[in-house]
């Protein structure tokens, strides 16, 4: 089983409420997808902020787990998001994460969010995760 499959199964088992799926994982990177339907929309015909934030958070989590293994108690300590333009109401949200720092106790990454089919960033997030001791993460 690949690391991508392991992470996807872990998310399905531990976070069945998420609609995010793992599209790709790589060295210090991850791409996730969140399908958009009526429940994800807010007035004005756009994807809600909480959906964008969740997608960014999951992308960070997946990128980190790809590097350190399945460490469930790796947790978000901060997430800052800037909403740049209106996402399409009829397209999935794609979150592309790049880890900027992976230490023993903290990981920092950025996520660019897109409406599927567009190369324009709809939101940009930066987040920090706490990594529990003894995970073997890089220094």
Short mmCIF file of C-alpha atoms in Angstrom, two decimals:
data_model
loop_
_atom_site.label_atom_id
_atom_site.label_comp_id
_atom_site.label_asym_id
_atom_site.label_seq_id
_atom_site.Cartn_x
_atom_site.Cartn_y
_atom_site.Cartn_z
CA UNK A 1 0.00 0.00 0.00
CA UNK A 2 1.34 3.45 -0.90
CA UNK A 3 1.66 6.30 1.62
CA UNK A 4 -1.11 8.13 -0.27
CA UNK A 5 -3.44 5.14 0.18
CA UNK A 6 -2.50 4.83 3.88
CA UNK A 7 -3.29 8.49 4.49
CA UNK A 8 -6.54 8.30 2.51
CA UNK A 9 -7.69 5.27 4.52
CA UNK A 10 -6.67 6.97 7.78
CA UNK A 11 -8.71 10.08 6.91
CA UNK A 12 -11.69 7.97 5.89
CA UNK A 13 -11.56 6.05 9.16
CA UNK A 14 -10.69 8.85 11.60
CA UNK A 15 -12.41 11.81 9.91
CA UNK A 16 -15.45 10.35 8.12
CA UNK A 17 -17.11 13.79 8.20
CA UNK A 18 -14.61 15.31 5.77
CA UNK A 19 -15.32 15.44 2.06
CA UNK A 20 -11.63 16.01 1.31
CA UNK A 21 -9.84 13.38 -0.72
CA UNK A 22 -6.11 12.95 -1.19
CA UNK A 23 -5.10 13.64 -4.78
CA UNK A 24 -1.29 13.64 -4.50
CA UNK A 25 1.48 13.48 -1.95
CA UNK A 26 5.14 14.28 -2.53
CA UNK A 27 8.22 15.43 -0.68
CA UNK A 28 6.92 18.22 1.59
CA UNK A 29 3.78 18.60 -0.57
CA UNK A 30 0.20 17.43 -0.81
CA UNK A 31 -2.84 18.14 -2.95
CA UNK A 32 -6.37 17.52 -1.71
CA UNK A 33 -9.79 17.97 -3.26
CA UNK A 34 -13.10 18.98 -1.69
CA UNK A 35 -16.22 18.38 -3.76
CA UNK A 36 -18.67 21.28 -3.74
CA UNK A 37 -22.42 20.91 -3.60
CA UNK A 38 -25.35 22.86 -2.20
CA UNK A 39 -24.32 22.34 1.48
CA UNK A 40 -20.95 24.01 0.83
CA UNK A 41 -22.42 27.22 -0.59
CA UNK A 42 -23.27 30.43 1.18
CA UNK A 43 -25.53 33.29 0.09
CA UNK A 44 -24.17 34.94 -3.01
CA UNK A 45 -23.48 31.67 -4.80
CA UNK A 46 -19.98 31.01 -3.53
CA UNK A 47 -18.18 28.40 -1.47
CA UNK A 48 -18.29 29.15 2.25
CA UNK A 49 -15.20 30.22 4.17
CA UNK A 50 -15.31 27.23 6.54
CA UNK A 51 -15.08 24.85 3.56
CA UNK A 52 -12.01 26.69 2.29
CA UNK A 53 -10.44 26.66 5.75
CA UNK A 54 -11.13 22.95 6.20
CA UNK A 55 -9.58 22.15 2.83
CA UNK A 56 -6.46 24.13 3.71
CA UNK A 57 -6.22 22.44 7.12
CA UNK A 58 -6.58 18.95 5.62
CA UNK A 59 -3.95 19.71 2.95
CA UNK A 60 -1.48 20.72 5.66
CA UNK A 61 -2.28 17.64 7.73
CA UNK A 62 -1.82 15.32 4.74
CA UNK A 63 1.53 16.88 3.77
CA UNK A 64 2.80 16.51 7.33
CA UNK A 65 1.55 12.93 7.75
CA UNK A 66 3.23 12.05 4.46
CA UNK A 67 6.55 13.08 6.01
CA UNK A 68 6.24 11.83 9.60
CA UNK A 69 3.85 8.90 9.25
CA UNK A 70 0.37 8.46 10.69
CA UNK A 71 0.67 10.44 13.91
CA UNK A 72 -2.95 11.25 14.79
CA UNK A 73 -2.13 13.74 17.56
CA UNK A 74 -0.36 16.08 15.18
CA UNK A 75 -2.65 19.09 15.61
CA UNK A 76 -3.27 22.54 14.19
CA UNK A 77 -1.95 25.35 16.39
CA UNK A 78 -2.70 28.21 14.01
CA UNK A 79 -4.30 28.79 10.64
CA UNK A 80 -4.42 32.15 8.88
CA UNK A 81 -6.32 32.48 5.62
CA UNK A 82 -6.69 35.26 3.09
CA UNK A 83 -9.68 35.11 0.77
CA UNK A 84 -8.59 36.43 -2.63
CA UNK A 85 -11.51 35.96 -5.05
CA UNK A 86 -14.89 34.29 -5.30
CA UNK A 87 -14.63 30.51 -5.76
CA UNK A 88 -16.83 28.90 -8.40
CA UNK A 89 -19.99 27.40 -6.94
CA UNK A 90 -19.91 24.51 -9.41
CA UNK A 91 -16.30 23.36 -9.09
CA UNK A 92 -14.38 21.36 -6.51
CA UNK A 93 -11.90 23.19 -4.30
CA UNK A 94 -8.31 22.06 -4.81
CA UNK A 95 -5.80 22.67 -2.00
CA UNK A 96 -2.11 22.58 -2.86
CA UNK A 97 0.20 22.52 0.16
CA UNK A 98 3.91 23.13 0.45
CA UNK A 99 5.60 22.64 3.81
CA UNK A 100 7.99 25.48 4.59
CA UNK A 101 9.44 24.02 7.79
CA UNK A 102 9.32 20.55 9.24
CA UNK A 103 10.95 20.40 12.65
CA UNK A 104 10.81 18.02 15.58
CA UNK A 105 7.91 19.79 17.29
CA UNK A 106 6.43 22.20 14.73
CA UNK A 107 5.60 22.19 11.04
CA UNK A 108 4.71 25.28 9.02
CA UNK A 109 3.16 25.22 5.59
CA UNK A 110 1.25 27.23 3.05
CA UNK A 111 -1.76 26.22 0.99
CA UNK A 112 -3.03 27.74 -2.22
CA UNK A 113 -6.70 27.03 -2.87
CA UNK A 114 -8.21 26.94 -6.35
CA UNK A 115 -11.54 26.27 -7.99
CA UNK A 116 -10.94 23.17 -10.09
CA UNK A 117 -10.17 24.11 -13.68
CA UNK A 118 -8.84 27.57 -12.81
CA UNK A 119 -5.26 28.64 -12.15
CA UNK A 120 -6.35 31.68 -10.11
CA UNK A 121 -5.88 31.39 -6.35
CA UNK A 122 -9.19 31.84 -4.50
CA UNK A 123 -7.59 31.76 -1.04
CA UNK A 124 -4.14 31.43 0.52
CA UNK A 125 -3.53 29.95 3.97
CA UNK A 126 -0.54 29.58 6.25
CA UNK A 127 -0.70 27.15 9.13
CA UNK A 128 1.35 25.70 11.95
CA UNK A 129 0.97 22.22 13.40
CA UNK A 130 2.35 20.84 16.65
CA UNK A 131 4.01 17.45 16.29
CA UNK A 132 4.00 15.21 19.38
CA UNK A 133 7.38 14.06 20.74
CA UNK A 134 9.12 10.95 19.38
CA UNK A 135 7.72 10.93 15.85
CA UNK A 136 11.06 10.91 14.10
CA UNK A 137 10.38 14.11 12.11
CA UNK A 138 13.29 15.92 10.49
CA UNK A 139 15.25 18.49 12.41
#
